[in-house]
mmCIF file of C-alpha atoms and ligand atoms in Angstrom:
data_model
loop_
_atom_site.group_PDB
_atom_site.id
_atom_site.type_symbol
_atom_site.label_atom_id
_atom_site.label_comp_id
_atom_site.label_asym_id
_atom_site.label_seq_id
_atom_site.Cartn_x
_atom_site.Cartn_y
_atom_site.Cartn_z
ATOM 1 C CA MET A 1 120.136 143.227 1.918
ATOM 2 C CA SER A 2 121.479 146.727 1.344
ATOM 3 C CA PRO A 3 125.059 147.116 0.232
ATOM 4 C CA HIS A 4 125.267 150.067 2.629
ATOM 5 C CA HIS A 5 124.896 147.779 5.371
ATOM 6 C CA ILE A 6 128.142 146.122 5.874
ATOM 7 C CA THR A 7 128.203 143.857 8.755
ATOM 8 C CA PRO A 8 131.763 143.884 10.016
ATOM 9 C CA ALA A 9 133.279 140.499 10.615
ATOM 10 C CA PRO A 10 133.177 139.555 14.272
ATOM 11 C CA ARG A 11 136.298 140.733 15.931
ATOM 12 C CA ARG A 12 137.931 138.771 18.635
ATOM 13 C CA ASP A 13 138.334 140.671 21.802
ATOM 14 C CA PRO A 14 142.042 140.174 22.890
ATOM 15 C CA SER A 15 141.064 140.573 26.597
ATOM 16 C CA ARG A 16 138.367 137.911 26.431
ATOM 17 C CA ARG A 17 140.762 135.475 24.679
ATOM 18 C CA GLY A 18 143.263 136.096 27.534
ATOM 19 C CA ALA A 19 140.636 135.262 30.028
ATOM 20 C CA ALA A 20 139.780 131.950 28.305
ATOM 21 C CA VAL A 21 143.395 130.903 28.186
ATOM 22 C CA ALA A 22 143.758 131.753 31.880
ATOM 23 C CA PHE A 23 140.683 129.684 32.621
ATOM 24 C CA VAL A 24 142.140 126.691 30.757
ATOM 25 C CA VAL A 25 145.470 127.026 32.471
ATOM 26 C CA ALA A 26 143.849 127.449 35.879
ATOM 27 C CA THR A 27 141.717 124.386 35.375
ATOM 28 C CA THR A 28 144.699 122.328 34.383
ATOM 29 C CA LEU A 29 146.691 123.622 37.283
ATOM 30 C CA MET A 30 143.901 122.922 39.730
ATOM 31 C CA MET A 31 143.602 119.367 38.545
ATOM 32 C CA ALA A 32 147.319 118.741 39.001
ATOM 33 C CA VAL A 33 148.377 121.026 41.791
ATOM 34 C CA VAL A 34 145.437 121.743 44.154
ATOM 35 C CA PRO A 35 145.489 118.227 45.729
ATOM 36 C CA ALA A 36 149.008 118.867 46.753
ATOM 37 C CA LEU A 37 148.339 122.290 48.200
ATOM 38 C CA SER A 38 145.351 121.175 50.301
ATOM 39 C CA ALA A 39 147.269 118.527 52.272
ATOM 40 C CA LEU A 40 150.476 118.323 54.118
ATOM 41 C CA ASP A 41 152.257 115.100 54.960
ATOM 42 C CA VAL A 42 154.291 115.123 58.186
ATOM 43 C CA THR A 43 155.530 112.550 60.628
ATOM 44 C CA ILE A 44 154.468 113.015 64.266
ATOM 45 C CA ASP A 45 155.993 110.748 66.876
ATOM 46 C CA GLY A 46 157.042 108.301 64.156
ATOM 47 C CA ARG A 47 153.517 108.256 62.506
ATOM 48 C CA LYS A 48 152.803 109.599 59.178
ATOM 49 C CA THR A 49 149.943 111.986 59.301
ATOM 50 C CA ARG A 50 148.138 114.116 56.717
ATOM 51 C CA LEU A 51 147.348 117.648 57.827
ATOM 52 C CA PRO A 52 145.483 120.374 55.913
ATOM 53 C CA ALA A 53 147.668 122.816 53.986
ATOM 54 C CA GLY A 54 148.737 125.702 56.072
ATOM 55 C CA ALA A 55 148.549 123.720 59.322
ATOM 56 C CA THR A 56 150.380 125.244 62.294
ATOM 57 C CA ALA A 57 151.920 123.684 65.386
ATOM 58 C CA ASP A 58 148.752 124.684 67.277
ATOM 59 C CA SER A 59 146.507 122.511 65.158
ATOM 60 C CA VAL A 60 148.551 119.431 65.977
ATOM 61 C CA MET A 61 148.713 120.379 69.697
ATOM 62 C CA SER A 62 145.038 121.056 70.033
ATOM 63 C CA GLU A 63 143.798 118.035 68.098
ATOM 64 C CA GLY A 64 145.365 115.434 70.275
ATOM 65 C CA ILE A 65 147.384 113.884 67.504
ATOM 66 C CA MET A 66 150.501 113.909 69.612
ATOM 67 C CA VAL A 67 151.444 111.063 71.875
ATOM 68 C CA ALA A 68 152.523 113.425 74.694
ATOM 69 C CA THR A 69 150.107 114.882 77.176
ATOM 70 C CA ALA A 70 150.049 117.984 79.354
ATOM 71 C CA GLY A 71 151.625 117.771 82.830
ATOM 72 C CA ASP A 72 149.565 117.652 86.001
ATOM 73 C CA PHE A 73 149.160 120.002 88.984
ATOM 74 C CA VAL A 74 150.740 117.827 91.644
ATOM 75 C CA ASP A 75 151.335 117.894 95.358
ATOM 76 C CA VAL A 76 154.767 117.864 97.029
ATOM 77 C CA THR A 77 154.942 114.077 96.755
ATOM 78 C CA GLY A 78 154.150 114.091 93.056
ATOM 79 C CA GLU A 79 150.546 112.856 93.406
ATOM 80 C CA PRO A 80 148.197 114.671 90.961
ATOM 81 C CA LEU A 81 145.887 117.162 92.469
ATOM 82 C CA ILE A 82 144.442 118.193 89.104
ATOM 83 C CA LYS A 83 145.166 116.031 86.147
ATOM 84 C CA GLY A 84 146.308 117.934 83.000
ATOM 85 C CA ALA A 85 146.548 121.284 84.798
ATOM 86 C CA GLY A 86 150.320 121.449 84.464
ATOM 87 C CA ASP A 87 152.314 122.814 81.509
ATOM 88 C CA PRO A 88 150.965 121.776 77.962
ATOM 89 C CA ALA A 89 152.655 119.135 75.967
ATOM 90 C CA GLU A 90 155.268 120.386 73.565
ATOM 91 C CA LEU A 91 155.878 119.882 69.817
ATOM 92 C CA LEU A 92 159.495 119.833 68.665
ATOM 93 C CA ARG A 93 161.145 119.950 65.191
ATOM 94 C CA ASP A 94 164.771 118.869 65.103
ATOM 95 C CA GLY A 95 164.783 119.331 68.887
ATOM 96 C CA THR A 96 163.438 122.857 68.767
ATOM 97 C CA ARG A 97 160.215 123.703 70.530
ATOM 98 C CA LEU A 98 157.616 125.048 68.146
ATOM 99 C CA ARG A 99 155.322 127.879 69.123
ATOM 100 C CA ALA A 100 151.613 127.562 68.586
ATOM 101 C CA GLN A 101 151.625 129.817 65.431
ATOM 102 C CA ASP A 102 154.631 128.179 63.777
ATOM 103 C CA ARG A 103 153.781 126.776 60.305
ATOM 104 C CA LEU A 104 154.363 123.087 59.433
ATOM 105 C CA PHE A 105 155.987 122.111 56.197
ATOM 106 C CA GLU A 106 155.706 119.001 53.987
ATOM 107 C CA GLY A 107 157.947 116.240 55.256
ATOM 108 C CA ASP A 108 158.417 117.676 58.816
ATOM 109 C CA GLU A 109 159.493 115.142 61.317
ATOM 110 C CA LEU A 110 157.972 116.148 64.521
ATOM 111 C CA THR A 111 158.145 114.768 68.068
ATOM 112 C CA SER A 112 156.084 115.530 71.087
ATOM 113 C CA GLN A 113 157.250 115.864 74.675
ATOM 114 C CA ASN A 114 155.103 115.647 77.790
ATOM 115 C CA GLY A 115 154.342 118.978 79.568
ATOM 116 C CA ALA A 116 156.058 119.549 82.910
ATOM 117 C CA ASP A 117 154.093 119.084 86.101
ATOM 118 C CA ILE A 118 153.374 122.099 88.175
ATOM 119 C CA VAL A 119 154.023 121.498 91.859
ATOM 120 C CA GLU A 120 151.865 123.126 94.619
ATOM 121 C CA ASP A 121 153.359 125.875 96.822
ATOM 122 C CA THR A 122 154.902 124.877 100.078
ATOM 123 C CA SER A 123 154.712 126.337 103.627
ATOM 124 C CA VAL A 124 156.803 125.748 106.725
ATOM 125 C CA LEU A 125 155.195 124.561 109.969
ATOM 126 C CA THR A 126 156.877 124.622 113.362
ATOM 127 C CA THR A 127 155.674 121.934 115.592
ATOM 128 C CA THR A 128 156.672 120.576 119.014
ATOM 129 C CA ILE A 129 157.755 116.978 119.518
ATOM 130 C CA PRO A 130 156.261 115.652 122.673
ATOM 131 C CA ALA A 131 158.883 114.314 125.154
ATOM 132 C CA PRO A 132 158.862 110.538 125.051
ATOM 133 C CA VAL A 133 158.085 108.637 128.181
ATOM 134 C CA GLN A 134 160.781 106.539 129.692
ATOM 135 C CA TYR A 135 159.705 104.116 132.359
ATOM 136 C CA GLU A 136 162.085 102.970 135.023
ATOM 137 C CA GLY A 137 161.408 100.175 137.474
ATOM 138 C CA GLU A 138 158.420 98.027 137.666
ATOM 139 C CA GLY A 139 154.973 98.047 139.370
ATOM 140 C CA PRO A 140 151.632 99.641 139.242
ATOM 141 C CA LEU A 141 152.449 102.930 140.986
ATOM 142 C CA GLU A 142 153.854 105.664 138.701
ATOM 143 C CA GLU A 143 155.640 108.696 139.728
ATOM 144 C CA VAL A 144 156.971 111.328 137.330
ATOM 145 C CA GLU A 145 160.643 111.888 138.145
ATOM 146 C CA THR A 146 161.610 114.381 135.452
ATOM 147 C CA THR A 147 159.124 116.036 133.212
ATOM 148 C CA GLY A 148 161.426 116.198 130.170
ATOM 149 C CA THR A 149 161.312 118.918 127.432
ATOM 150 C CA PRO A 150 159.471 118.738 124.216
ATOM 151 C CA GLY A 151 161.518 119.132 121.019
ATOM 152 C CA VAL A 152 160.926 121.368 118.040
ATOM 153 C CA GLU A 153 160.735 120.416 114.365
ATOM 154 C CA LYS A 154 160.167 122.330 111.184
ATOM 155 C CA ARG A 155 158.171 120.658 108.529
ATOM 156 C CA VAL A 156 157.948 121.787 104.930
ATOM 157 C CA VAL A 157 154.367 120.844 103.773
ATOM 158 C CA GLY A 158 152.315 121.262 100.660
ATOM 159 C CA ALA A 159 150.234 124.386 100.895
ATOM 160 C CA ILE A 160 147.146 122.570 99.609
ATOM 161 C CA SER A 161 147.665 118.930 100.318
ATOM 162 C CA ARG A 162 149.383 119.455 103.786
ATOM 163 C CA LYS A 163 151.565 116.518 102.977
ATOM 164 C CA THR A 164 155.071 116.582 104.405
ATOM 165 C CA LEU A 165 157.934 117.132 102.038
ATOM 166 C CA SER A 166 160.778 117.291 104.515
ATOM 167 C CA THR A 167 161.258 117.461 108.296
ATOM 168 C CA ARG A 168 164.082 118.989 110.148
ATOM 169 C CA ILE A 169 164.520 118.605 113.952
ATOM 170 C CA VAL A 170 165.515 121.943 115.434
ATOM 171 C CA ARG A 171 165.661 120.550 118.965
ATOM 172 C CA GLN A 172 165.622 116.988 120.143
ATOM 173 C CA PRO A 173 163.059 116.303 122.968
ATOM 174 C CA SER A 174 164.399 114.920 126.247
ATOM 175 C CA PRO A 175 162.429 112.075 127.853
ATOM 176 C CA MET A 176 160.066 112.301 130.764
ATOM 177 C CA VAL A 177 161.204 109.757 133.282
ATOM 178 C CA VAL A 178 158.456 107.859 135.081
ATOM 179 C CA ARG A 179 159.436 105.687 138.031
ATOM 180 C CA ARG A 180 157.315 102.614 138.450
ATOM 181 C CA SER A 181 157.144 100.830 141.756
ATOM 182 C CA SER A 182 155.258 98.334 143.678
ATOM 183 C CA PRO A 183 153.922 98.735 147.248
ATOM 184 C CA ARG A 184 156.043 97.014 149.900
ATOM 185 C CA ARG A 185 155.810 93.177 149.441
ATOM 186 C CA THR A 186 155.927 92.169 153.000
ATOM 187 C CA ASP A 187 152.406 93.037 154.092
ATOM 188 C CA LYS A 188 149.660 90.777 152.716
ATOM 189 C CA VAL A 189 147.460 93.455 151.337
ATOM 190 C CA VAL A 190 145.889 93.732 147.921
ATOM 191 C CA ALA A 191 143.707 96.504 146.243
ATOM 192 C CA LEU A 192 140.626 95.682 144.253
ATOM 193 C CA THR A 193 139.973 98.312 141.548
ATOM 194 C CA PHE A 194 136.946 98.540 139.296
ATOM 195 C CA ASP A 195 137.049 100.557 135.997
ATOM 196 C CA ASP A 196 134.593 101.927 133.490
ATOM 197 C CA GLY A 197 131.576 102.501 135.727
ATOM 198 C CA PRO A 198 129.220 103.562 137.052
ATOM 199 C CA TRP A 199 127.131 101.083 135.238
ATOM 200 C CA PRO A 200 123.504 100.480 136.172
ATOM 201 C CA GLY A 201 122.680 96.946 137.278
ATOM 202 C CA GLN A 202 126.356 95.954 137.830
ATOM 203 C CA THR A 203 127.986 98.621 139.988
ATOM 204 C CA GLU A 204 125.194 98.106 142.603
ATOM 205 C CA LEU A 205 125.770 94.371 142.691
ATOM 206 C CA ILE A 206 129.463 94.855 143.264
ATOM 207 C CA LEU A 207 128.752 97.324 145.998
ATOM 208 C CA GLU A 208 126.451 94.710 147.673
ATOM 209 C CA ILE A 209 129.212 92.092 147.596
ATOM 210 C CA LEU A 210 131.774 94.432 148.935
ATOM 211 C CA GLU A 211 129.459 95.619 151.758
ATOM 212 C CA LYS A 212 128.651 91.995 152.629
ATOM 213 C CA GLU A 213 132.324 91.117 152.816
ATOM 214 C CA ASP A 214 133.062 94.440 154.549
ATOM 215 C CA ILE A 215 135.793 95.292 152.089
ATOM 216 C CA LYS A 216 136.818 98.699 150.578
ATOM 217 C CA ALA A 217 137.913 98.964 146.945
ATOM 218 C CA THR A 218 138.811 101.727 144.453
ATOM 219 C CA PHE A 219 136.416 102.707 141.551
ATOM 220 C CA PHE A 220 137.844 104.461 138.509
ATOM 221 C CA MET A 221 134.894 106.181 137.097
ATOM 222 C CA ILE A 222 134.415 107.421 133.551
ATOM 223 C CA GLY A 223 133.255 111.180 133.724
ATOM 224 C CA MET A 224 130.485 110.811 131.272
ATOM 225 C CA TRP A 225 128.916 107.856 133.020
ATOM 226 C CA ALA A 226 129.198 109.558 136.455
ATOM 227 C CA LYS A 227 127.384 112.455 134.921
ATOM 228 C CA LYS A 228 124.791 110.254 133.490
ATOM 229 C CA TYR A 229 124.282 108.023 136.569
ATOM 230 C CA PRO A 230 125.137 110.356 139.476
ATOM 231 C CA ALA A 231 123.029 108.395 141.940
ATOM 232 C CA ILE A 232 125.059 105.202 141.446
ATOM 233 C CA ALA A 233 128.301 107.202 141.536
ATOM 234 C CA ARG A 234 127.265 108.812 144.891
ATOM 235 C CA LYS A 235 126.355 105.389 146.296
ATOM 236 C CA VAL A 236 129.887 104.188 145.627
ATOM 237 C CA ALA A 237 131.380 107.213 147.417
ATOM 238 C CA GLU A 238 128.892 106.994 150.359
ATOM 239 C CA ALA A 239 129.836 103.359 150.816
ATOM 240 C CA GLY A 240 133.338 104.547 151.670
ATOM 241 C CA HIS A 241 135.170 103.331 148.574
ATOM 242 C CA GLN A 242 137.957 105.311 147.119
ATOM 243 C CA ILE A 243 137.041 107.266 143.805
ATOM 244 C CA GLY A 244 139.450 107.579 140.859
ATOM 245 C CA ASN A 245 139.285 109.438 137.558
ATOM 246 C CA HIS A 246 139.261 107.219 134.550
ATOM 247 C CA SER A 247 139.009 110.127 132.001
ATOM 248 C CA TYR A 248 135.867 111.686 130.669
ATOM 249 C CA SER A 249 135.036 109.473 127.718
ATOM 250 C CA HIS A 250 137.713 106.717 127.698
ATOM 251 C CA ARG A 251 139.889 107.956 124.859
ATOM 252 C CA ASN A 252 143.394 106.776 124.195
ATOM 253 C CA LEU A 253 145.383 109.576 125.875
ATOM 254 C CA ALA A 254 148.712 108.563 124.219
ATOM 255 C CA ALA A 255 147.244 109.602 120.942
ATOM 256 C CA ALA A 256 145.196 112.588 122.064
ATOM 257 C CA ARG A 257 146.004 116.264 121.295
ATOM 258 C CA ASN A 258 146.085 118.969 123.842
ATOM 259 C CA GLY A 259 142.437 120.012 123.710
ATOM 260 C CA THR A 260 141.283 116.420 124.055
ATOM 261 C CA LEU A 261 143.685 115.717 126.839
ATOM 262 C CA GLU A 262 142.367 118.679 128.818
ATOM 263 C CA ARG A 263 138.832 117.635 128.310
ATOM 264 C CA GLU A 264 139.487 113.939 129.184
ATOM 265 C CA ILE A 265 141.414 114.755 132.384
ATOM 266 C CA SER A 266 139.909 117.875 133.811
ATOM 267 C CA PHE A 267 136.320 117.411 132.606
ATOM 268 C CA GLY A 268 136.601 113.783 133.836
ATOM 269 C CA GLN A 269 137.717 115.023 137.122
ATOM 270 C CA LYS A 270 134.949 117.602 137.423
ATOM 271 C CA ALA A 271 132.205 115.182 136.338
ATOM 272 C CA VAL A 272 133.232 112.449 138.884
ATOM 273 C CA ARG A 273 133.613 115.137 141.655
ATOM 274 C CA ARG A 274 130.158 116.585 140.932
ATOM 275 C CA ALA A 275 128.543 113.111 140.937
ATOM 276 C CA THR A 276 130.205 111.693 143.957
ATOM 277 C CA GLY A 277 130.951 114.757 146.018
ATOM 278 C CA VAL A 278 134.594 113.495 146.278
ATOM 279 C CA ASN A 279 137.605 114.973 144.548
ATOM 280 C CA PRO A 280 139.468 112.058 143.023
ATOM 281 C CA THR A 281 143.219 111.781 143.850
ATOM 282 C CA TRP A 282 144.045 108.955 141.682
ATOM 283 C CA PHE A 283 144.132 108.645 137.844
ATOM 284 C CA ARG A 284 144.184 105.598 135.687
ATOM 285 C CA ALA A 285 144.487 106.161 131.887
ATOM 286 C CA PRO A 286 142.159 104.159 129.609
ATOM 287 C CA GLY A 287 144.261 101.065 128.655
ATOM 288 C CA GLY A 288 147.062 102.476 130.826
ATOM 289 C CA ASN A 289 148.128 104.520 127.784
ATOM 290 C CA MET A 290 149.859 107.693 128.717
ATOM 291 C CA SER A 291 152.062 110.330 126.993
ATOM 292 C CA SER A 292 154.353 112.853 128.606
ATOM 293 C CA THR A 293 151.882 115.574 127.778
ATOM 294 C CA ALA A 294 149.058 113.539 129.411
ATOM 295 C CA ALA A 295 151.208 112.813 132.433
ATOM 296 C CA LYS A 296 151.943 116.468 132.903
ATOM 297 C CA GLU A 297 148.187 117.355 132.814
ATOM 298 C CA VAL A 298 147.446 114.623 135.284
ATOM 299 C CA ARG A 299 150.119 115.900 137.654
ATOM 300 C CA ALA A 300 148.997 119.412 137.264
ATOM 301 C CA ALA A 301 145.437 118.219 138.317
ATOM 302 C CA GLY A 302 147.072 116.817 141.502
ATOM 303 C CA LEU A 303 146.487 113.290 140.552
ATOM 304 C CA ARG A 304 148.547 110.154 141.234
ATOM 305 C CA ILE A 305 148.883 107.665 138.376
ATOM 306 C CA VAL A 306 148.339 103.971 138.852
ATOM 307 C CA THR A 307 148.182 101.127 136.487
ATOM 308 C CA TRP A 308 147.654 97.543 137.735
ATOM 309 C CA SER A 309 149.663 94.402 138.451
ATOM 310 C CA VAL A 310 147.009 91.635 138.146
ATOM 311 C CA ASP A 311 144.848 91.735 134.999
ATOM 312 C CA PRO A 312 142.497 88.803 134.390
ATOM 313 C CA GLN A 313 141.136 90.539 131.318
ATOM 314 C CA ASP A 314 137.612 90.333 132.473
ATOM 315 C CA TRP A 315 136.525 92.491 129.404
ATOM 316 C CA ARG A 316 137.333 89.445 127.272
ATOM 317 C CA LYS A 317 134.446 87.747 129.095
ATOM 318 C CA PRO A 318 136.194 84.661 130.473
ATOM 319 C CA LYS A 319 134.117 82.286 132.580
ATOM 320 C CA PRO A 320 133.980 83.189 136.365
ATOM 321 C CA GLY A 321 136.053 80.096 137.248
ATOM 322 C CA PRO A 322 139.135 80.828 135.116
ATOM 323 C CA LEU A 323 138.752 84.524 135.867
ATOM 324 C CA ALA A 324 138.860 83.943 139.652
ATOM 325 C CA ARG A 325 141.652 81.390 139.416
ATOM 326 C CA LYS A 326 143.876 83.730 137.376
ATOM 327 C CA VAL A 327 143.587 86.445 139.933
ATOM 328 C CA ILE A 328 144.193 84.149 142.930
ATOM 329 C CA ARG A 329 147.202 82.586 141.233
ATOM 330 C CA GLU A 330 148.782 85.895 140.338
ATOM 331 C CA VAL A 331 148.220 87.955 143.395
ATOM 332 C CA GLU A 332 151.191 88.694 145.721
ATOM 333 C CA PRO A 333 151.556 91.208 148.578
ATOM 334 C CA GLY A 334 150.859 94.751 147.281
ATOM 335 C CA SER A 335 149.075 93.679 144.095
ATOM 336 C CA VAL A 336 146.629 96.054 142.355
ATOM 337 C CA ILE A 337 143.861 93.923 140.784
ATOM 338 C CA LEU A 338 142.156 95.323 137.646
ATOM 339 C CA LEU A 339 138.453 94.445 137.249
ATOM 340 C CA HIS A 340 135.558 96.206 135.505
ATOM 341 C CA ASP A 341 132.119 97.174 136.735
ATOM 342 C CA GLY A 342 131.265 98.880 133.407
ATOM 343 C CA GLY A 343 131.962 98.903 129.776
ATOM 344 C CA GLY A 344 129.746 95.796 129.001
ATOM 345 C CA ASP A 345 128.363 92.683 130.448
ATOM 346 C CA ARG A 346 130.396 92.000 133.601
ATOM 347 C CA SER A 347 128.290 89.105 135.060
ATOM 348 C CA ALA A 348 131.369 86.856 135.187
ATOM 349 C CA THR A 349 133.291 89.489 137.118
ATOM 350 C CA ILE A 350 130.404 89.714 139.590
ATOM 351 C CA ARG A 351 130.149 85.976 139.969
ATOM 352 C CA ALA A 352 133.934 85.588 140.383
ATOM 353 C CA LEU A 353 134.220 88.320 142.951
ATOM 354 C CA PRO A 354 133.171 86.512 146.113
ATOM 355 C CA TRP A 355 135.254 83.596 145.040
ATOM 356 C CA ILE A 356 138.339 85.831 144.627
ATOM 357 C CA ILE A 357 137.691 87.472 148.048
ATOM 358 C CA HIS A 358 137.149 84.316 150.025
ATOM 359 C CA ASN A 359 140.183 82.587 148.580
ATOM 360 C CA LEU A 360 142.593 85.515 149.154
ATOM 361 C CA GLN A 361 141.237 86.000 152.662
ATOM 362 C CA ARG A 362 141.940 82.382 153.411
ATOM 363 C CA GLU A 363 145.508 82.959 152.285
ATOM 364 C CA GLY A 364 145.630 85.848 154.795
ATOM 365 C CA TYR A 365 145.173 88.836 152.556
ATOM 366 C CA ASP A 366 143.532 92.138 153.522
ATOM 367 C CA PHE A 367 141.822 94.293 151.001
ATOM 368 C CA VAL A 368 142.689 97.991 150.992
ATOM 369 C CA THR A 369 142.129 101.173 148.940
ATOM 370 C CA LEU A 370 144.929 102.632 146.876
ATOM 371 C CA ASP A 371 145.583 105.326 149.544
ATOM 372 C CA GLU A 372 146.007 102.668 152.198
ATOM 373 C CA LEU A 373 148.128 100.569 149.761
ATOM 374 C CA ARG A 374 150.366 103.557 149.183
ATOM 375 C CA LYS A 375 150.864 104.182 152.848
ATOM 376 C CA LYS A 376 152.306 100.658 153.011
ATOM 377 C CA GLN A 377 154.833 101.894 150.574
ATOM 378 C CA LYS A 378 156.575 104.050 153.100
HETATM 379 ZN ZN1 ZN B 401 138.744 101.501 131.200
#
């Protein structure tokens, strides 16, 4: 080894030494401190929860850790239309609402609060209140005395649900007064009426009986059946019986809206007129159910309204004996007897009919049409 070659003693680099120290310190710190920095203990709705360090209110809200839920989109009565589509749930610290980006701190005590519901918009509807019908007197003949006036109401309704939130009556309706009366009770006359036809196989049999007994009755036809069976309808008219309008399709007129009322009354009238060649002058509502609006339509069509005074409820299909006996027992001078030639099996009615006729004739009764019965009124 040459003395010239002096190998200098290795020198420690001060910067490298610093790095080593820093490494040791950092490692020590990491072991002790990092676990604490990577987690955050908070209480949410009374439950201790560990969150990652640096958690914000948003991470709690979006992870469903809170008890509270978002509000709903609701209708005016509070029923949800879309669940969860209301305001979001809120997170509070010391009663103060946190924004999504607010940081959470170790030991925070947080509570959640349900989001508010969002209520649908409302709109105001102005509707008419039909005049109620007030009946005075008793009997099968009905005459409108005063037509009454409809009322007006304003309703606040849900724009989507159409449910009513509140109602305010702007004008009270005044009633339609209908006077009920009976034909004069001194003459021994009764009117037989047959509803719900024409009905193939039944109407003809009734016509045969009436012809044999030489009796005229009144037939309240349903427009759609008259249209379907015009030959039977015409046969009734040609036999000299009175023809009445019993609506187009036998709807409950008390519950019908304007469009339906018009169809039931005027279409019914037209269909019966076309089939029979006779313009009906009498109207009987299905089930006898009328409203003031329906009564106005009927009057405008030039029809008289009649119900009945003897009803053996033949549509319940009693046996011919009880059916006939009930009619015979209840009849008095001026009675309007309700029977059916259509609407179902009327074999009991057909079998009871001669029995009814013979018994009443024996008691001295004459059978008349409604027009003839009405003349007896005067
Ligand atoms: Zn009927």
